[in-house]
CSV table of C-alpha atoms in Angstrom, one decimal:
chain,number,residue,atom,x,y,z
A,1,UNK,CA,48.3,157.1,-6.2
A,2,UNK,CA,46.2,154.2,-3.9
A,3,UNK,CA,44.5,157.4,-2.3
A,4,UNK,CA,43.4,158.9,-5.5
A,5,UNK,CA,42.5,155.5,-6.8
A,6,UNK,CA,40.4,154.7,-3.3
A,7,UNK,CA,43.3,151.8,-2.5
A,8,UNK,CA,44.6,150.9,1.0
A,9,UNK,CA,48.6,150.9,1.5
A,10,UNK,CA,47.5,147.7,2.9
A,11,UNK,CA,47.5,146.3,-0.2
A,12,UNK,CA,51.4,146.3,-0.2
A,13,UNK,CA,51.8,144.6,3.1
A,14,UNK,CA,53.4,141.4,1.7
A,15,UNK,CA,55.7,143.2,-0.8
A,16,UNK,CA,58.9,144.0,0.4
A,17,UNK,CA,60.3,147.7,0.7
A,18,UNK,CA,63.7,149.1,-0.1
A,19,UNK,CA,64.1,152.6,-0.3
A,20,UNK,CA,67.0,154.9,-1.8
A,21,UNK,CA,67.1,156.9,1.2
A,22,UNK,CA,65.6,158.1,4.8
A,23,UNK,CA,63.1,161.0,3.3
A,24,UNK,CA,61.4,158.0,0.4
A,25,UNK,CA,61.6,155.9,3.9
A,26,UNK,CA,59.9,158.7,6.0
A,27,UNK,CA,57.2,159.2,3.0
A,28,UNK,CA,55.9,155.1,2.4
A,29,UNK,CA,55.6,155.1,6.3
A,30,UNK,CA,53.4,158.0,6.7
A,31,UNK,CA,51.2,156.0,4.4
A,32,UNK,CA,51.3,152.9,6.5
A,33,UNK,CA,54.0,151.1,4.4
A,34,UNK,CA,56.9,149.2,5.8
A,35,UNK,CA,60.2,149.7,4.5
A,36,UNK,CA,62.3,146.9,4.9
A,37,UNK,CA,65.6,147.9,3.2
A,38,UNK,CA,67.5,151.4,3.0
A,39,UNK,CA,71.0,151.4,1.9
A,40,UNK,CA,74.0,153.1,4.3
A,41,UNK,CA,74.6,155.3,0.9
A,42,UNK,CA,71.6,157.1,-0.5
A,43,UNK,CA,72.2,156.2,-4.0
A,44,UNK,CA,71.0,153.7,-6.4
A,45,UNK,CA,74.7,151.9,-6.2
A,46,UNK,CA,74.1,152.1,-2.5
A,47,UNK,CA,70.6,150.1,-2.5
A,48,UNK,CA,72.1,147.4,-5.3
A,49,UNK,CA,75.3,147.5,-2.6
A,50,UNK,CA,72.6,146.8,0.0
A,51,UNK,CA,71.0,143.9,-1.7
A,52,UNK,CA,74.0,142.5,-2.7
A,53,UNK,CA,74.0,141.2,1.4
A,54,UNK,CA,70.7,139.4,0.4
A,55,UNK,CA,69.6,136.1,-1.7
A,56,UNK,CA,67.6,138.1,-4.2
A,57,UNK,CA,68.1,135.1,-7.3
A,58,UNK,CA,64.6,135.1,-8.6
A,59,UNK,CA,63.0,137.6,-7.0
A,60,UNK,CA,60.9,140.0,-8.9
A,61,UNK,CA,61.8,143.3,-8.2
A,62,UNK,CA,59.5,146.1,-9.7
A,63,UNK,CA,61.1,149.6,-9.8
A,64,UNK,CA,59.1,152.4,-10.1
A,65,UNK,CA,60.7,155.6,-11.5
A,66,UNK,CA,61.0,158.6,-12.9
A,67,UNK,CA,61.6,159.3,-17.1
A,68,UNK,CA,65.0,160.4,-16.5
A,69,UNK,CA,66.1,157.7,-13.7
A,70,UNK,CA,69.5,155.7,-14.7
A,71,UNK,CA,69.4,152.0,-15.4
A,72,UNK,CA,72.0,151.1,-12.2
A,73,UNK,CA,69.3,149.5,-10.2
A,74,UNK,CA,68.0,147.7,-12.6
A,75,UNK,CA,71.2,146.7,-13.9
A,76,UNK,CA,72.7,146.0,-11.1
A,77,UNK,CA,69.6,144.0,-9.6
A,78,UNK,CA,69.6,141.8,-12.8
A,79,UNK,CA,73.0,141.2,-12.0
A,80,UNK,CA,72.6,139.8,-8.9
A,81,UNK,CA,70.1,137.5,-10.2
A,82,UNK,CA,66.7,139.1,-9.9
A,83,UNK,CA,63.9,139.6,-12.2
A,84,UNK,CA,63.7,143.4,-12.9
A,85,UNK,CA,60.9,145.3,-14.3
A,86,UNK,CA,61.3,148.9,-14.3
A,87,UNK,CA,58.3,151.2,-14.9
A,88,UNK,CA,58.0,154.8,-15.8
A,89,UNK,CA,55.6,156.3,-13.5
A,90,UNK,CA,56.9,160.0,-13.8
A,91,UNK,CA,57.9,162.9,-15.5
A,92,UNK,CA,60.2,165.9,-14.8
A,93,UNK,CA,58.7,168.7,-16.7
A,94,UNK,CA,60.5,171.7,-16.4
A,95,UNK,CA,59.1,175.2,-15.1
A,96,UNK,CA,60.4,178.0,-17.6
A,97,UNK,CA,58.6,180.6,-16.8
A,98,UNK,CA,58.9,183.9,-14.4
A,99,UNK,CA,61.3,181.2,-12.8
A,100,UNK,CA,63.7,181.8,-15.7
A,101,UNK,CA,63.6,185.5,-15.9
A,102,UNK,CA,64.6,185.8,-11.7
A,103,UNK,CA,67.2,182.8,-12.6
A,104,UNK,CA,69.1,185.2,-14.7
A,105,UNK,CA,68.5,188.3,-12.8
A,106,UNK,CA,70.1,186.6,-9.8
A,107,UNK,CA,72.7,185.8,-11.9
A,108,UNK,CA,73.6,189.0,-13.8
A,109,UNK,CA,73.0,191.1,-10.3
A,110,UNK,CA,76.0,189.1,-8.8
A,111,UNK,CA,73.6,187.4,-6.1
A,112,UNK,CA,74.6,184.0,-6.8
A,113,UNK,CA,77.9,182.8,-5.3
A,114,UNK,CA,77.1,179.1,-5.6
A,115,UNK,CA,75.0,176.8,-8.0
A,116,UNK,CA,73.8,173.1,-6.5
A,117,UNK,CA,72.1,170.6,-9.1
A,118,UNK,CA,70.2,168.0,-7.1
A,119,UNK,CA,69.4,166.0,-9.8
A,120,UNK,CA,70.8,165.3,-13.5
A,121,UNK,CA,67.5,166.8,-15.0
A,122,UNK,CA,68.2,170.4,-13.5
A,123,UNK,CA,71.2,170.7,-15.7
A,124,UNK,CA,69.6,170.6,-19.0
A,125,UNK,CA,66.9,172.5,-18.1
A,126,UNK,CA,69.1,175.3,-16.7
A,127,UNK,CA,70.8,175.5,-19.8
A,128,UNK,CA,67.7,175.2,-21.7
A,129,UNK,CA,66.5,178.6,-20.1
A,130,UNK,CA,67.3,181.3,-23.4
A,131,UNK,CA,68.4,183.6,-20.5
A,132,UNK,CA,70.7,181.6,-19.1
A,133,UNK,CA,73.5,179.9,-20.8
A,134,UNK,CA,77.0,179.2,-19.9
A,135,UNK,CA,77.9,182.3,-22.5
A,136,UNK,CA,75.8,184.5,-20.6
A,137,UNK,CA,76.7,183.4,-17.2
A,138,UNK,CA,80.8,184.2,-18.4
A,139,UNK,CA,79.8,187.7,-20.4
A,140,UNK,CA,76.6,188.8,-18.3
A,141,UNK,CA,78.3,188.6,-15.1
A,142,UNK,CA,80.4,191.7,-13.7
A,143,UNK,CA,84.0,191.3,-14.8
A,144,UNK,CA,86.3,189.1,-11.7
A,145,UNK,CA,82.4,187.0,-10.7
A,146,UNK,CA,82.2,183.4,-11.1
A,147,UNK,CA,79.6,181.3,-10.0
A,148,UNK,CA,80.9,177.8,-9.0
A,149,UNK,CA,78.7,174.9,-9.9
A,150,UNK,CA,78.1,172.1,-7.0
A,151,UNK,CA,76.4,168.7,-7.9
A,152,UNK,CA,74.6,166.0,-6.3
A,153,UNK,CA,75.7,162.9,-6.7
């Protein structure tokens, strides 16, 4: 976003970075930005775990995120005294399309062994897909196939 608006990551050199995980870690330093904190546990509970080991009373702590991100940062920021703003920067928008009519094929053409959902907002799209329901995963598929479900976090 600084890029498209002409800014310089150097504009975040006095704000302090903590990052969910290696890969968000990996992406703010190929733009030049420093990334202070990244918790052992790649989760939000891991990052509030991780600041817990820090005087954070009265710090203001912005959190960008997506629509669909849970409150545990923020919550659990506030909670160790911090000033939290959170602020919706994103949007998941689903992609049903020819995406959803090669979902079910794989499906009914027993090619799918396992499902993985890497994010709560792939479950409810998936189901969302007319195709694709959990009644037409259980009478579309051959008779004896199951596809097991794997999740996330």
């Amino acid at each position: 976003r600084l890029r498209c608006l002409n800014g310089s990551p150097l504009v975040l050199n006095d704000v302090r970075m903590g990052a969910v995980g290696e890969r968000t870690k990996a992406a703010l330093n190929a733009f030049g930005v420093h990334v202070e904190l990244v918790p052992d546990l790649f989760t939000a509970e891991g990052l509030v775990e991780a600041f817990s080991k820090k005087s954070i009373v009265g710090s203001r702590i912005l959190i960008p995120r997506g629509q669909a991100g849970r409150d545990v940062l923020g919550d659990g920021l506030k909670a160790l005294g911090a000033r939290v703003q959170s602020m919706e920067i994103y949007r998941n928008q689903p992609i049903v399309n020819r995406n959803s009519v090669e979902y079910s094929r794989l499906l009914n053409a027993n090619h799918v062994d396992v499902l993985t959902f890497t994010s709560p907002s792939t479950v409810p799209t998936m189901a969302s897909i007319s195709l694709v329901t959990s009644a037409s995963i259980s009478s579309g598929a051959p008779p004896g196939y199951t596809v097991r479900t794997v999740s996330v976090g």
